[in-house]
GROMACS .gro file of C-alpha atoms in nm:
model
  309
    1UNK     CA    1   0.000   0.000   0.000
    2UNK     CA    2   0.090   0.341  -0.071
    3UNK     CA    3   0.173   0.570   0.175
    4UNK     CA    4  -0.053   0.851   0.049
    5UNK     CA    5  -0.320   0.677   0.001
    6UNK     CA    6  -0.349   0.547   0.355
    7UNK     CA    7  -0.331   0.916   0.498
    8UNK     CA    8  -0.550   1.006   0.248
    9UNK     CA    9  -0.826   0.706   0.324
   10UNK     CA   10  -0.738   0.810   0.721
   11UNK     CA   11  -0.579   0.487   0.818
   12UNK     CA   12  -0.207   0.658   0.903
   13UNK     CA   13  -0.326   0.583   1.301
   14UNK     CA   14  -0.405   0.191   1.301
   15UNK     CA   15  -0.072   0.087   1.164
   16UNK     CA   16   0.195  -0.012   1.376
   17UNK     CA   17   0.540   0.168   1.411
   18UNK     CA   18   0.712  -0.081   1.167
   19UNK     CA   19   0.450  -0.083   0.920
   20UNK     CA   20   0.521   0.307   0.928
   21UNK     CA   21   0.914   0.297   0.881
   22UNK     CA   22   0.875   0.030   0.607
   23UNK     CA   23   0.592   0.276   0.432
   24UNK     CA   24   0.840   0.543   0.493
   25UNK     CA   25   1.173   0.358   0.317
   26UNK     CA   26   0.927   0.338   0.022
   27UNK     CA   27   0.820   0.657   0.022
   28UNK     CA   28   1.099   0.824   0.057
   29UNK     CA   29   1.356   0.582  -0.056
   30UNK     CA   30   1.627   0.923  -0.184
   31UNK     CA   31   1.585   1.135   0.064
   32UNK     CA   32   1.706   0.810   0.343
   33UNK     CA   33   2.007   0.762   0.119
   34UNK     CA   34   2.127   1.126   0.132
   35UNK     CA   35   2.066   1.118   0.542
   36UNK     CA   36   2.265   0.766   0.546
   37UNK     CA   37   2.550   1.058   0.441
   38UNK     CA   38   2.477   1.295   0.649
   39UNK     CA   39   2.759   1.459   0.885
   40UNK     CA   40   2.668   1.399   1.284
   41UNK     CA   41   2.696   1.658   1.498
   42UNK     CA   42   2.719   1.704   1.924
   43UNK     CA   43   2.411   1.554   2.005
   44UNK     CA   44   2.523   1.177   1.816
   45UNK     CA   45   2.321   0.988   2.151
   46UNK     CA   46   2.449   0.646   2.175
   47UNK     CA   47   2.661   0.437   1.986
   48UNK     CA   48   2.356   0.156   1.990
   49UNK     CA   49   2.029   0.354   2.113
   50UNK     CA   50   1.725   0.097   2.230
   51UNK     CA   51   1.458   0.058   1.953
   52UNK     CA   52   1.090   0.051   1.999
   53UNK     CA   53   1.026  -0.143   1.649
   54UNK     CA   54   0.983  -0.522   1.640
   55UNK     CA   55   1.261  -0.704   1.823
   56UNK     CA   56   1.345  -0.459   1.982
   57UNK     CA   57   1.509  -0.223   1.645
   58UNK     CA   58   1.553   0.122   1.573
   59UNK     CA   59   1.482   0.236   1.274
   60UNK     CA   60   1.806   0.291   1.168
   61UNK     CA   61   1.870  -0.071   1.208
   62UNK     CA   62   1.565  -0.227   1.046
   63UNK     CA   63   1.610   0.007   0.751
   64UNK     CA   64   1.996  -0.023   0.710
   65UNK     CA   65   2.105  -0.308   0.948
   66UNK     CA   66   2.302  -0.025   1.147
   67UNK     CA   67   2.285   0.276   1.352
   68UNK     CA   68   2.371   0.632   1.205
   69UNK     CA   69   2.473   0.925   1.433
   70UNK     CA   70   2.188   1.143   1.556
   71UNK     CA   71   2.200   1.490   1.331
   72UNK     CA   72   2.045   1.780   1.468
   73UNK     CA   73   2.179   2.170   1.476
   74UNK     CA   74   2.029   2.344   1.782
   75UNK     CA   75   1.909   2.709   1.744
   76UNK     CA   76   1.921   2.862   2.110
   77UNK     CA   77   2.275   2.998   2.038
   78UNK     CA   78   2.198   3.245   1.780
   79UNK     CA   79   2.257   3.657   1.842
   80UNK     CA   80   1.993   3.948   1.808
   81UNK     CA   81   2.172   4.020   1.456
   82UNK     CA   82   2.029   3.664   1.365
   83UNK     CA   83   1.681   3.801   1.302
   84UNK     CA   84   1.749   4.099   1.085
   85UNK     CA   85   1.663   3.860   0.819
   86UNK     CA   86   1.297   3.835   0.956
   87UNK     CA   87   1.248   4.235   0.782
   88UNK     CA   88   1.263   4.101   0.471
   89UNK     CA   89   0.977   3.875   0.440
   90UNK     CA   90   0.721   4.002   0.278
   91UNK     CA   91   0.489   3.717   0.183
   92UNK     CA   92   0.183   3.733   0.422
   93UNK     CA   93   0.342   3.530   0.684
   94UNK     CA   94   0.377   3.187   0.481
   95UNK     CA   95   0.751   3.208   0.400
   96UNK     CA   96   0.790   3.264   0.794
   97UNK     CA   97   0.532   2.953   0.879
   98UNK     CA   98   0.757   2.732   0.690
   99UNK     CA   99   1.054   2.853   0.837
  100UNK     CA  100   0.892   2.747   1.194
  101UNK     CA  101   0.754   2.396   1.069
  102UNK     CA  102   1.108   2.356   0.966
  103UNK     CA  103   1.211   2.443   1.359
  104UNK     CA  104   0.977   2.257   1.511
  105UNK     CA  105   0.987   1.938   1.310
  106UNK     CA  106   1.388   1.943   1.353
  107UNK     CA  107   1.354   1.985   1.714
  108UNK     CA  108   1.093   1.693   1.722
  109UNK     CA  109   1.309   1.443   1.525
  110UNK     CA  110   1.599   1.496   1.806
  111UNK     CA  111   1.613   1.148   1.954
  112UNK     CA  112   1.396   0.969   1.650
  113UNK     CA  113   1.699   0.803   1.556
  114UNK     CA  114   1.639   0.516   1.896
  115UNK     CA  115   1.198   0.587   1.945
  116UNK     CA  116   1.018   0.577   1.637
  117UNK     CA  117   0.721   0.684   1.801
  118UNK     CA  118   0.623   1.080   1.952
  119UNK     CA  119   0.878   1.314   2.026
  120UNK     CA  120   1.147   1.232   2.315
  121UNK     CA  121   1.343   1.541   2.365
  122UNK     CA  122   0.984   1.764   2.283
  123UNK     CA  123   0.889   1.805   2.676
  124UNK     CA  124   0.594   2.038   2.731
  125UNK     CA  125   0.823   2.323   2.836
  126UNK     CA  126   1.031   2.284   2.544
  127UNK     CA  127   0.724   2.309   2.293
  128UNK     CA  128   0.592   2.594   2.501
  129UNK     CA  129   0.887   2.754   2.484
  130UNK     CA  130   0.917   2.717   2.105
  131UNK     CA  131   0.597   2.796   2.047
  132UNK     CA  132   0.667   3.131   2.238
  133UNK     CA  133   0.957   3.195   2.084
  134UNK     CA  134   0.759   3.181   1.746
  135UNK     CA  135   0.478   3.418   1.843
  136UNK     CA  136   0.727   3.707   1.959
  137UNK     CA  137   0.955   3.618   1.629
  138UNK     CA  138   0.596   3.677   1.420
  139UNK     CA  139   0.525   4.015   1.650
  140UNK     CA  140   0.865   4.156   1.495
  141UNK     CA  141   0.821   4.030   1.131
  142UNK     CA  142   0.524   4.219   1.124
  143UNK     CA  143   0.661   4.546   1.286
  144UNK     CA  144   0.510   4.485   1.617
  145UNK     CA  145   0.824   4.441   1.812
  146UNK     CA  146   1.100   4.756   1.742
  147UNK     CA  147   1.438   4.649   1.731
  148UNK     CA  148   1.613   4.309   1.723
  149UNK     CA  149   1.733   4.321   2.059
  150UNK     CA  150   1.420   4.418   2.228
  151UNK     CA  151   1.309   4.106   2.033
  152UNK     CA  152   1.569   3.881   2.161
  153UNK     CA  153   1.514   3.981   2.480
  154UNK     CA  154   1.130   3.928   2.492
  155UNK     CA  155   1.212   3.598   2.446
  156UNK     CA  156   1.461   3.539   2.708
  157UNK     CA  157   1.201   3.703   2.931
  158UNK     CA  158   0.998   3.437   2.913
  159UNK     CA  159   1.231   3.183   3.006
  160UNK     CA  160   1.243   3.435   3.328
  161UNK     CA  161   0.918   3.430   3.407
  162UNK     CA  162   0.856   3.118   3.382
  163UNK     CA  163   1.200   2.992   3.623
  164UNK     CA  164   1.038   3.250   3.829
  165UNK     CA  165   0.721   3.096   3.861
  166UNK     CA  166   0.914   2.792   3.970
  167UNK     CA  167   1.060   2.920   4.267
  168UNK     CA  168   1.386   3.098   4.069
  169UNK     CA  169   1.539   3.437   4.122
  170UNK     CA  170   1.338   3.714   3.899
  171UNK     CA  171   1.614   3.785   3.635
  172UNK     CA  172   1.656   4.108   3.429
  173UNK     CA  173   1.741   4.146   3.069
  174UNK     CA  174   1.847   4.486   3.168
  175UNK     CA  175   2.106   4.376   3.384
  176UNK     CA  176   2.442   4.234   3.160
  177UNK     CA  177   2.519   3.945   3.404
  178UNK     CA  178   2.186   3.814   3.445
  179UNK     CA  179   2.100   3.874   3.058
  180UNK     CA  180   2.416   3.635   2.972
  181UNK     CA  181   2.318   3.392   3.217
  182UNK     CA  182   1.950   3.363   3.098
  183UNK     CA  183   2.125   3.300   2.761
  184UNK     CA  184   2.327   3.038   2.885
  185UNK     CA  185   2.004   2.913   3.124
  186UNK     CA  186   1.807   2.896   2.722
  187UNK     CA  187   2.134   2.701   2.545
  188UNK     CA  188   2.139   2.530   2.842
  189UNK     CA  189   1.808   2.423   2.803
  190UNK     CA  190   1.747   2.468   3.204
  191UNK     CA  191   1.336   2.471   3.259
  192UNK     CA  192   1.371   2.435   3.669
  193UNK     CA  193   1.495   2.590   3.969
  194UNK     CA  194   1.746   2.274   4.035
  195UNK     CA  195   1.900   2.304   3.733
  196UNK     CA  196   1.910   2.686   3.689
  197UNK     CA  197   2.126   2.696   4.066
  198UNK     CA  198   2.327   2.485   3.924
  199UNK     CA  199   2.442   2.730   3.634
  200UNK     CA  200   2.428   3.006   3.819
  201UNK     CA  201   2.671   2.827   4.097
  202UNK     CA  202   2.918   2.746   3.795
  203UNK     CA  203   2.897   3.094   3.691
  204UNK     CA  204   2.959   3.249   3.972
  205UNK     CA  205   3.299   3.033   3.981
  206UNK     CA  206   3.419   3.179   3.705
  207UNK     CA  207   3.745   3.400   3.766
  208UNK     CA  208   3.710   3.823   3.681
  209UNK     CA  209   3.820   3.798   3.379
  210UNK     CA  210   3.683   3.492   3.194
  211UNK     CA  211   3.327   3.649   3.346
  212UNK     CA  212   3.347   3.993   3.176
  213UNK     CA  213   3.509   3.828   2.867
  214UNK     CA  214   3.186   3.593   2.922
  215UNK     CA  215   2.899   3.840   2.979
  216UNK     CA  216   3.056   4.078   2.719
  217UNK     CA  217   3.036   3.860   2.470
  218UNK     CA  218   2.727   3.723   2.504
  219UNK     CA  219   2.596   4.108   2.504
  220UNK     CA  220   2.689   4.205   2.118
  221UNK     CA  221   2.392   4.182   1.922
  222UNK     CA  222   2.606   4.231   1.612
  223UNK     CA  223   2.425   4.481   1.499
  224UNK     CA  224   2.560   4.825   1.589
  225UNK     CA  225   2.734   4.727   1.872
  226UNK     CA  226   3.030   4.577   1.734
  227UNK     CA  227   3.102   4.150   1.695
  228UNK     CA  228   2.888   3.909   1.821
  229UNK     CA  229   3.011   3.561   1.807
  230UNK     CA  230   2.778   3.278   1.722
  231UNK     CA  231   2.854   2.980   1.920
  232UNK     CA  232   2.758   2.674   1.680
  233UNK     CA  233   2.708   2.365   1.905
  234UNK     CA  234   2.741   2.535   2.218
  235UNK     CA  235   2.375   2.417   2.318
  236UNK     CA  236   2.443   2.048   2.254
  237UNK     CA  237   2.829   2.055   2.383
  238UNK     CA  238   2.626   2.163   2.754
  239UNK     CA  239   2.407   1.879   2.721
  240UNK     CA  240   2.759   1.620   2.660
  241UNK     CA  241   2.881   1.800   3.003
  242UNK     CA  242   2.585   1.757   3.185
  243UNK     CA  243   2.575   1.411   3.072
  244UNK     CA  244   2.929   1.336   3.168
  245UNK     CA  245   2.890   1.429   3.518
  246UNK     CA  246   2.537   1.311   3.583
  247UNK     CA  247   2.614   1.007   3.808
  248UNK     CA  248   2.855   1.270   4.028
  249UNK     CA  249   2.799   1.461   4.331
  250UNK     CA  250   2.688   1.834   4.255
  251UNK     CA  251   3.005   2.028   4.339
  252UNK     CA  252   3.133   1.778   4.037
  253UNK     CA  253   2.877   1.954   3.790
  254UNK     CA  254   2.929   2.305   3.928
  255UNK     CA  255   3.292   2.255   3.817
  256UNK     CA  256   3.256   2.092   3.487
  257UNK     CA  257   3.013   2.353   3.368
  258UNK     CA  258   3.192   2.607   3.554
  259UNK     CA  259   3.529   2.503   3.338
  260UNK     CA  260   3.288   2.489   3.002
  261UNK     CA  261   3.191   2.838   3.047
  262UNK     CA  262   3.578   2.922   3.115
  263UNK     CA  263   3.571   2.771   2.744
  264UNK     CA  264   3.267   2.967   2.603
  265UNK     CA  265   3.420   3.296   2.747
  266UNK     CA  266   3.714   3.239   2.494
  267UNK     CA  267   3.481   3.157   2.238
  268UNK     CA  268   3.282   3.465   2.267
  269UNK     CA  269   3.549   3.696   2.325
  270UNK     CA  270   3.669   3.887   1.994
  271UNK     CA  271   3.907   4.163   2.009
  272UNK     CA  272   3.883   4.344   1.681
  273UNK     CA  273   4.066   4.714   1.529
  274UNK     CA  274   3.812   4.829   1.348
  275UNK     CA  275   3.509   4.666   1.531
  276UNK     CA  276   3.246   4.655   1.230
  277UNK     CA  277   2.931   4.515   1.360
  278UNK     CA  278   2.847   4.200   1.202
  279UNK     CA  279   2.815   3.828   1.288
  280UNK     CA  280   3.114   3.553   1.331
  281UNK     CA  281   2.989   3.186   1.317
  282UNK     CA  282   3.226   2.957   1.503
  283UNK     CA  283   3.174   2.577   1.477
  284UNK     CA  284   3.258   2.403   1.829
  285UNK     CA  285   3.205   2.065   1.733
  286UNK     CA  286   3.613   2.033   1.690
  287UNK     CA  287   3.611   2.007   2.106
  288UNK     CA  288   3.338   1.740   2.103
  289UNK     CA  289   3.553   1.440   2.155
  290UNK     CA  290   3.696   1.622   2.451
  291UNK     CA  291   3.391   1.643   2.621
  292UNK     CA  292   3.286   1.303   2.550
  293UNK     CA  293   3.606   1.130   2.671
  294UNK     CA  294   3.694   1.008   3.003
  295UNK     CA  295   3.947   1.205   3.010
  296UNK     CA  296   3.773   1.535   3.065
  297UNK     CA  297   3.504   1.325   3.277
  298UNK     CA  298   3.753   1.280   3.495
  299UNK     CA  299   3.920   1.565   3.515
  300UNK     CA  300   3.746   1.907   3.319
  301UNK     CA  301   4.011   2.084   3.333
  302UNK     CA  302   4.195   1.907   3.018
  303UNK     CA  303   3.924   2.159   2.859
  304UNK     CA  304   4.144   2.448   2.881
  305UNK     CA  305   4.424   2.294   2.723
  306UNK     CA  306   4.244   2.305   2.437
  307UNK     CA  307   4.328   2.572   2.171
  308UNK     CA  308   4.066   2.793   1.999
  309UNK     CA  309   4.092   2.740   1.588
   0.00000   0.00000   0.00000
């Protein structure tokens, strides 16, 4: 049977998860081969995830008889300069409605690779925050919202309120230290009050001057104000620390993400002559392996013996 013509007849719902990976490989029997290529990134999961299929597969490994690397690009990293682009549409909306479908189905396919069914990672404070994040993005496309930053920083409001309304200190976008925290708290991911004392523990560790290198960086907009570095990965490359150190006591985690913001205050830092504003992209996935060996589990500080390309 057709693919297409069971959605179409309304009988998408009664088949079983390895009917529907088996209608997929037929369906879409290109596109598969071209993601069987595909580069992995931070977030690779497992070397051999659990499956939910039939004896017990992923769908990865009925497809393919292996497992492929999990390949997903987080967004929470991006700068204020990032939605300058959002001006430009001019298309009643739909150009910018794809552009979110496109978010939100890449967010929901985190994780597919080992449960072929729902949406793992997709919690109901991540959709919520998505789908907030969307609405205030809209507001500005339309002229609602003034200025990029005051964008950006409606968004990161919400992520205060709603800590807040989980017991967590009222942060201020006004305030430069608490702004680049809540932007850390958002790659971070952090959607409690545990979790959020936590980072702000680890960044309160940090020495003088890897703070102001820190919060200064993670204040350009790159829009008028100078460079503003774009910290590819950085979102994912949080997750592989927290990961690394979940099993250990909690001064264990202050330090690790305490030494990965050392890391990210290098990262952001950018000392330029003529300062034009604009945007620099750099790619952390080169300190991956790093973070993922035992090495740096063991001790985080082998971090900072790592060299900046």
């Amino acid at each position: 049977m057709i693919l297409q013509v069971i959605i179409a007849q309304g009988n998408f719902p009664s088949l079983s998860d390895t009917e529907v990976v088996d209608l997929f490989r037929s369906a879409f029997r290109s596109e598969l081969e071209r993601l069987r290529n595909a580069e992995s990134t931070v977030e690779s999961g497992t070397a051999k995830p659990a499956g939910s299929l039939k004896n017990a597969e992923t769908p990865s490994r009925r497809l393919f008889q292996t497992d492929y690397a999990e390949v997903n690009r987080t967004l929470g990293e991006k700068v204020p300069a990032s939605l300058s682009i959002l001006r430009k549409i001019h298309d009643n909306g739909s150009g910018f409605h794809m552009r979110a479908m496109v978010t939100i189905l890449d967010v929901a396919g985190a994780a597919a690779h080992s449960n072929a069914r729902g949406y793992p990672v997709v919690t109901e404070s991540v959709y919520q925050g998505y789908m907030s994040a969307i609405e205030t993005l809209k507001k500005f496309s339309l002229g609602e919202i003034p200025s990029e930053r005051a964008c950006y920083d409606q968004v990161l409001s919400k992520q205060v309120r709603d800590l807040h309304m989980k017991g967590y200190n009222l942060l201020s976008t006004n305030n430069v230290e608490e702004r680049a925290l809540l932007r850390i708290l958002c790659m971070g991911r952090v959607d409690n009050k545990q979790s959020a004392d936590l980072f702000n523990k680890a960044f309160t560790k940090l020495s003088t001057t890897e703070k102001r290198s820190l919060v200064n960086g993670l204040n350009m907009d790159g829009l008028d104000d100078g460079i503003a570095i774009l910290p590819y990965y950085a979102p994912g490359l949080i997750a592989e620390v927290l990961r690394g150190a979940q099993r250990k006591e909690e001064s264990a985690i202050i330090e690790a993400l305490s030494i990965f913001m050392g890391f990210m205050a290098g990262v952001v830092e950018y000392k330029s002559e003529t300062g034009d504003p604009r945007v620099i992209e750099r790619d952390l996935s080169f300190v991956q392996d790093v973070i993922k060996s035992n090495n740096f589990k063991n001790d985080p500080y082998v971090l900072n013996k790592v060299q900046l390309p």
